[in-house]
CSV table of C-alpha atoms in Angstrom, one decimal:
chain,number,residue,atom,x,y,z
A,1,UNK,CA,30.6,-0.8,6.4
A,2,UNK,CA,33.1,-3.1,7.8
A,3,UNK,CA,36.4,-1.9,9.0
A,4,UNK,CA,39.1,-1.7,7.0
A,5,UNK,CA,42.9,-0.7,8.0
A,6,UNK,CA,44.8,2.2,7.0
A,7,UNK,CA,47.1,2.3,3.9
A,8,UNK,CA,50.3,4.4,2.8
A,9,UNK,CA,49.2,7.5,0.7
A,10,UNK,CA,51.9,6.3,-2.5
A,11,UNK,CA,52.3,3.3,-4.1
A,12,UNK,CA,50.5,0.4,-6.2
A,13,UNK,CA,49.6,0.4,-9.4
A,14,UNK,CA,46.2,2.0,-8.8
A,15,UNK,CA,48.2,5.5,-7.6
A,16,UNK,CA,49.1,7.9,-10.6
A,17,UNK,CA,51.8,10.3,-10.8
A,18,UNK,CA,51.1,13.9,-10.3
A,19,UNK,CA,50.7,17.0,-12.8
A,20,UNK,CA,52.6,19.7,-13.5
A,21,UNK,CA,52.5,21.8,-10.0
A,22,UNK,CA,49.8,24.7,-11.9
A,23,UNK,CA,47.5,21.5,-12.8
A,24,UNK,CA,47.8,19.8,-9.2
A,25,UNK,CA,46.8,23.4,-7.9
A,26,UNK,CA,44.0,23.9,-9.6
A,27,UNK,CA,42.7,20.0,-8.8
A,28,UNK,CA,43.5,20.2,-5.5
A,29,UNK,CA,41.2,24.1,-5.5
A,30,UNK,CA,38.7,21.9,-7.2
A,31,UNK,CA,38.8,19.3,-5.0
A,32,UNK,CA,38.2,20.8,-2.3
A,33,UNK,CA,35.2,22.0,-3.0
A,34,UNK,CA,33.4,18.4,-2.7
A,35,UNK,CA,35.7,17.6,0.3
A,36,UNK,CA,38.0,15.1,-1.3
A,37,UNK,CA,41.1,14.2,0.9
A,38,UNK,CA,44.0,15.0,-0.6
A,39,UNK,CA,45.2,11.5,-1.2
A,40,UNK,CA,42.3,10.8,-3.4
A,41,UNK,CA,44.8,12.8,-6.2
A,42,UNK,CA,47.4,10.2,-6.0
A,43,UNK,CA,44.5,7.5,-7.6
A,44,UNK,CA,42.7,7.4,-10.6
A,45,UNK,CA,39.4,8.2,-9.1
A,46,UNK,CA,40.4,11.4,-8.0
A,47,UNK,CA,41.4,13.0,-11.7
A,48,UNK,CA,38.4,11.2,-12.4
A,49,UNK,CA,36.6,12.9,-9.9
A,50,UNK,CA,37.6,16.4,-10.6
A,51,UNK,CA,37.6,16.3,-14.2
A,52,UNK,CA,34.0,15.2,-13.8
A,53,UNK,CA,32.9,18.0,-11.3
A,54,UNK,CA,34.7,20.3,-13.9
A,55,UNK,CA,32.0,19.6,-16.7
A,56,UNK,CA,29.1,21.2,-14.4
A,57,UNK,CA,30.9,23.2,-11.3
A,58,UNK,CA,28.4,25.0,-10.6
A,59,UNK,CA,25.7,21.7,-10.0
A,60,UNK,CA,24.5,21.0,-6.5
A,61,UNK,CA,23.3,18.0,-7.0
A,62,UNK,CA,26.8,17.2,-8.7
A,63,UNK,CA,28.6,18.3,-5.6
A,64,UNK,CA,26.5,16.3,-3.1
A,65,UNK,CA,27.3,13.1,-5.4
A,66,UNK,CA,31.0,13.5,-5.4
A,67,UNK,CA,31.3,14.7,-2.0
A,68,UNK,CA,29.8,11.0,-1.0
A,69,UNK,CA,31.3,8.7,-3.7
A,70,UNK,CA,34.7,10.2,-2.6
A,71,UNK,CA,34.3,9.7,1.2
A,72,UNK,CA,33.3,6.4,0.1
A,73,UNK,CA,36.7,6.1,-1.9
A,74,UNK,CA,38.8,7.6,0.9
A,75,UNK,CA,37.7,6.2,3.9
A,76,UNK,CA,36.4,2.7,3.4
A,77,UNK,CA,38.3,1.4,0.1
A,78,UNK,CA,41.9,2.8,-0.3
A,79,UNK,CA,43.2,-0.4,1.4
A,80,UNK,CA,41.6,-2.7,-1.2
A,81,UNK,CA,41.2,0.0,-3.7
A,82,UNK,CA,40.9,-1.8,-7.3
A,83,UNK,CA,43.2,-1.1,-9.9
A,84,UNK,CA,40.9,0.5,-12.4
A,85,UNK,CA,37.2,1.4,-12.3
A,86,UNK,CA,36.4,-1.7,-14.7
A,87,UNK,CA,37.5,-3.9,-11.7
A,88,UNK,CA,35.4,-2.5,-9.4
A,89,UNK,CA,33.2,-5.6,-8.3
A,90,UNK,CA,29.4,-5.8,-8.1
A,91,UNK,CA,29.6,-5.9,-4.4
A,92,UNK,CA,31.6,-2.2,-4.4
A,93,UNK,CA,28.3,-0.9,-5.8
A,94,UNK,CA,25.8,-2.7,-3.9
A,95,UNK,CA,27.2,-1.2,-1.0
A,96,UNK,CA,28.2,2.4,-2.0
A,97,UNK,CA,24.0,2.5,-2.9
A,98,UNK,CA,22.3,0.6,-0.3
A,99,UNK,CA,24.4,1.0,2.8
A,100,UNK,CA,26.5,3.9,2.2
A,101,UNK,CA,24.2,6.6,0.2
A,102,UNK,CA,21.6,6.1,3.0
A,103,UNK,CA,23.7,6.3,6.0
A,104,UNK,CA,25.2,10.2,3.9
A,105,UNK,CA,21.4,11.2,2.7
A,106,UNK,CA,21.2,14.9,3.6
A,107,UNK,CA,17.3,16.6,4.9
A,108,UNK,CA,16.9,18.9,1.9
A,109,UNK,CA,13.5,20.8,1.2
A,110,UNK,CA,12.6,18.7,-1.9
A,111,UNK,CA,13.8,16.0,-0.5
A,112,UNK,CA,16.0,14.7,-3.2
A,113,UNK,CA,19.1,13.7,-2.2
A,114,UNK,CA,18.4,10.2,-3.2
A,115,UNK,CA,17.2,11.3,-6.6
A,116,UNK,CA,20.3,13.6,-7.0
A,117,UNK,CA,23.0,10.9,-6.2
A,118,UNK,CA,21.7,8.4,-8.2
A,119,UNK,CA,21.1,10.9,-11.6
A,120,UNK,CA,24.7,11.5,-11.3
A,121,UNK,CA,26.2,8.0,-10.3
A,122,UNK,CA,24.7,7.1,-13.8
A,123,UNK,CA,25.6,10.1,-15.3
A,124,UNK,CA,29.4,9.8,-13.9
A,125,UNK,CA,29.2,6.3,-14.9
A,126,UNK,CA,28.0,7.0,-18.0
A,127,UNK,CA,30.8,9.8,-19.0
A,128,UNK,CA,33.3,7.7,-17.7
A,129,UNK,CA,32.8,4.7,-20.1
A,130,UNK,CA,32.3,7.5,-23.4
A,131,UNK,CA,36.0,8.6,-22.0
A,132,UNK,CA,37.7,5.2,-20.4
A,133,UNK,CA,35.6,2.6,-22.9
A,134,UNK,CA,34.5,1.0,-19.7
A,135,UNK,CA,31.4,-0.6,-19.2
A,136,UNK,CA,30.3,0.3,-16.3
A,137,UNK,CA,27.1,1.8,-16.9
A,138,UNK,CA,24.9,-1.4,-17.9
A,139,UNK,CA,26.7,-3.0,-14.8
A,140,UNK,CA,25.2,-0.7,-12.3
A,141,UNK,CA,21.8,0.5,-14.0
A,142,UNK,CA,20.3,-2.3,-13.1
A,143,UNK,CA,21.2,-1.5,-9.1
A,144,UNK,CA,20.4,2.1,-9.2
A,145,UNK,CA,16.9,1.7,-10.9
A,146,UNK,CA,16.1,-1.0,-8.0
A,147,UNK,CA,17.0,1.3,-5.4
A,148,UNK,CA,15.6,4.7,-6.2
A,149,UNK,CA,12.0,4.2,-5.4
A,150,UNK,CA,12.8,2.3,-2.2
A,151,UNK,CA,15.3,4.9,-1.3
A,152,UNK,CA,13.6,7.6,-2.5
A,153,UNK,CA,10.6,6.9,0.0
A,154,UNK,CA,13.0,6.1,3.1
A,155,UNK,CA,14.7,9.6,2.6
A,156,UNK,CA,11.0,11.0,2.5
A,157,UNK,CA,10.6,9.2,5.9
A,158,UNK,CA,13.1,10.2,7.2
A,159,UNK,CA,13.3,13.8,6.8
A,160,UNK,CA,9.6,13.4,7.8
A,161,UNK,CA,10.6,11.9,11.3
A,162,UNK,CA,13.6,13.9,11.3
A,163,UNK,CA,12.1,17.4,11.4
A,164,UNK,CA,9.6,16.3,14.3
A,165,UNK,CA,12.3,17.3,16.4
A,166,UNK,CA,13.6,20.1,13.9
A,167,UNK,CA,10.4,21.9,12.1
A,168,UNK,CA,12.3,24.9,11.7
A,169,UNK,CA,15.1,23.6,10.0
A,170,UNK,CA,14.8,25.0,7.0
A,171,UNK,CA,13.9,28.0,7.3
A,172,UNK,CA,16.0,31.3,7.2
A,173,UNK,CA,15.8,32.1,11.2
A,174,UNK,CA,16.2,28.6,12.3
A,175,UNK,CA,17.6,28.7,15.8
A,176,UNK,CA,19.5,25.3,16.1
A,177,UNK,CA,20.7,25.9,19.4
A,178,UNK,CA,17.2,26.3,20.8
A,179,UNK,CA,15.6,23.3,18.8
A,180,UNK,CA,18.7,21.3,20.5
A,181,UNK,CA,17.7,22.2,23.6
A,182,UNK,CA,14.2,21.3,23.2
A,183,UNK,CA,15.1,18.0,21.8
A,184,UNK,CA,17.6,17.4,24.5
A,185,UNK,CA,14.4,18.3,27.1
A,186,UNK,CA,12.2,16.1,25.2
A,187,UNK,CA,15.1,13.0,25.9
A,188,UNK,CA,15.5,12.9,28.6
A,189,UNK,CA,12.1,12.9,29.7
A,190,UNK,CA,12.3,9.3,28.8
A,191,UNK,CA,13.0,6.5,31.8
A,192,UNK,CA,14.5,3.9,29.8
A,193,UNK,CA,16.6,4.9,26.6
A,194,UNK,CA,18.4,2.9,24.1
A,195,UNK,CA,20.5,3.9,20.9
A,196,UNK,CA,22.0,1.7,17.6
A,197,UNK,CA,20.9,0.1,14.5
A,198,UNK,CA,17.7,-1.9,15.1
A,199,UNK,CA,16.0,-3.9,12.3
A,200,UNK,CA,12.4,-4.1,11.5
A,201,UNK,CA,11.5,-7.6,12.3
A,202,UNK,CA,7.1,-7.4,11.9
A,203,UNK,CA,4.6,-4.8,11.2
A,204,UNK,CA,1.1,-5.1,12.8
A,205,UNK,CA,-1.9,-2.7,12.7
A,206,UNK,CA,-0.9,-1.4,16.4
A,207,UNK,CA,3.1,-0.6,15.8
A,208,UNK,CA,6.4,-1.8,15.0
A,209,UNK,CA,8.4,-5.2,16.2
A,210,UNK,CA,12.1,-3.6,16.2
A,211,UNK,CA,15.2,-6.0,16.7
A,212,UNK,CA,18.4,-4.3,18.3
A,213,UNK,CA,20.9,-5.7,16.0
A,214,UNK,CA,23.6,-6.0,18.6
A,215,UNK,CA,21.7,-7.8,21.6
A,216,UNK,CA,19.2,-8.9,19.8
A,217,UNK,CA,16.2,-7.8,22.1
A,218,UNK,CA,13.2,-6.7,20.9
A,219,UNK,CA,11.4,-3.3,21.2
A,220,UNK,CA,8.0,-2.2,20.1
A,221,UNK,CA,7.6,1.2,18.3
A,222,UNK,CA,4.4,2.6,18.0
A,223,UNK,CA,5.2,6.1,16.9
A,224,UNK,CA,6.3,5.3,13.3
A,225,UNK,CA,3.6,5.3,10.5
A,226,UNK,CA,3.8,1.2,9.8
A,227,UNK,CA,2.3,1.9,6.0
A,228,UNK,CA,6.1,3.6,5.0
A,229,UNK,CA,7.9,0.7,6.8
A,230,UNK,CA,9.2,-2.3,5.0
A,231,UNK,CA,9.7,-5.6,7.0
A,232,UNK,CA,13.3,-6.5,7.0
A,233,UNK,CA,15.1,-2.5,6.8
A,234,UNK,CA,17.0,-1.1,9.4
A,235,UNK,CA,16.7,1.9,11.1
A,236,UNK,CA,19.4,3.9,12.6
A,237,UNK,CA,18.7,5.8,15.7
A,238,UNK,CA,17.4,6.6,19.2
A,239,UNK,CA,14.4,5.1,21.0
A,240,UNK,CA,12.6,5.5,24.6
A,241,UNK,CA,10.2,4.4,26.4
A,242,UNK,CA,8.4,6.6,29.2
A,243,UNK,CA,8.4,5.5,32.8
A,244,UNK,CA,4.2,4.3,32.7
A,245,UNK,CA,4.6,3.1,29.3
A,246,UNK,CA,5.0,-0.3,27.9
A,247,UNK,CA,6.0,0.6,24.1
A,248,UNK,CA,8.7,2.6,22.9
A,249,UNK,CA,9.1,5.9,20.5
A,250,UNK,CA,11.5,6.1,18.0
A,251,UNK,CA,13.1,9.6,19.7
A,252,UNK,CA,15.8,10.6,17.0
A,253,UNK,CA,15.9,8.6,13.3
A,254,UNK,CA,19.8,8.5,12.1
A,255,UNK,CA,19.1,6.5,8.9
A,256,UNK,CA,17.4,3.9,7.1
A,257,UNK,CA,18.8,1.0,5.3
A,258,UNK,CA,17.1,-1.1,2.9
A,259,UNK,CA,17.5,-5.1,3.8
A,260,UNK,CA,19.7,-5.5,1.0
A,261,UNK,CA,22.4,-2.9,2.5
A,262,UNK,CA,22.3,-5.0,5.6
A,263,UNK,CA,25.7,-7.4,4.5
A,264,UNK,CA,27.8,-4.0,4.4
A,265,UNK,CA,26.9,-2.7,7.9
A,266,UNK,CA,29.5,-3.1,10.3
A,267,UNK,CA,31.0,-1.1,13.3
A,268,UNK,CA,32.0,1.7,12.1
A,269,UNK,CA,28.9,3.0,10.1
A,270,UNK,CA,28.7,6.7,9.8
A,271,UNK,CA,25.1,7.5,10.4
């Protein structure tokens, strides 16, 4: 995501005015339990938002959804923040599904945080034009049931990769601080190191051509199973190569990124 500058918290016609101070307390309660920033109940998104995770509190895939789609809002669009949801452009939801959802996915056990996001982006979508008589569903269907295989298998890749390092993670006596220091161990044994966003440039039998984004140089993976890679994604991360090798491992996967996503990336991605 590119960077954007800060805004004022008030004014423009996409900011509302404020309830009655018992209805701002219980949205701002509500809020809070999907991490919205407090400004995000001065827009329209944000009543949106609440009233929303109101219909099915108690839903965790509902929470996970709003707690990314309103990070998305508060972080990276409240200085260009359209006027109304029916204004949002096509480009607003290409990225929000194929650069921001992957760099937020979550490791869950059923790995389904791709599947949960996107059911309730169209669900959202789809309540929101039965209240607002938008149209807002047909214009995003089309993105959401293009991404959700592709995404679906790089979450599954990545929480395979991911747990490598973790394999405890999800169970109840998971000791975090000892996997960390097992992973940190396993680093730094490692003589040349490198770190950032480095895109899939070919796939042989042997391993993985990866191109550092940035500089440009090339590094060759071999520790990546090349039949879940697609040529052209990006992966997030850390690599290393050992002092008597001549290929590197991928060390510590941060995210993928379908090549489509690749436009949006910028800076300051969170991943």
């Amino acid at each position: 995501m590119k960077k954007r500058e800060a805004v004022p918290e008030y004014g423009g016609s996409h900011t509302t005015s404020l309830e009655c101070p018992e209805d701002h307390q219980d949205m701002l309660r509500v809020s809070r339990e999907f991490k919205m920033k407090y400004r995000g109940l001065l827009y329209y998104y944000g009543k949106d938002f609440v009233a929303f995770k109101k219909e099915n509190r108690d839903s965790q895939g509902r929470n996970l959804f709003l707690e990314v789609i309103a990070s998305y809002m508060t972080l990276h669009l409240e200085d260009e923040c359209p006027d109304s949801w029916n204004e949002c452009p096509y480009p607003f939801w290409e990225e929000l599904i194929f650069t921001y959802l992957p760099s937020k996915t979550k490791i869950l056990p059923e790995k389904n945080f791709t599947h949960l996001f996107l059911h309730e982006l169209h669900a959202f979508l789809t309540w929101l034009d039965e209240r607002e008589h938008t149209a807002l569903s047909p214009k995003v269907l089309p993105f959401i049931k293009e991404s959700l295989p592709m995404l679906s298998r790089y979450e599954s890749l990545f929480a395979d990769l991911f747990l490598r390092n973790y394999p405890k993670m999800h169970q109840p006596d998971w000791n975090y601080r000892a996997d960390m220091a097992i992973a940190d161990q396993k680093w730094n044994l490692y003589a040349e190191r490198a770190q950032g966003l480095f895109q899939v440039h070919s796939i042989e039998k042997e391993g993985i051509l990866f191109i550092d984004l940035l500089t440009r140089f090339p590094y060759f993976i071999r520790n990546v199973p090349v039949h879940r890679i697609d040529e052209g994604m990006v992966i997030a991360g850390a690599i290393g190569r050992r002092e008597s090798g001549m290929v590197w491992d991928l060390v510590f996967p941060d995210g993928f990124f379908p090549k489509r996503g690749i436009k949006y990336i910028g800076e300051d991605l969170v991943y």
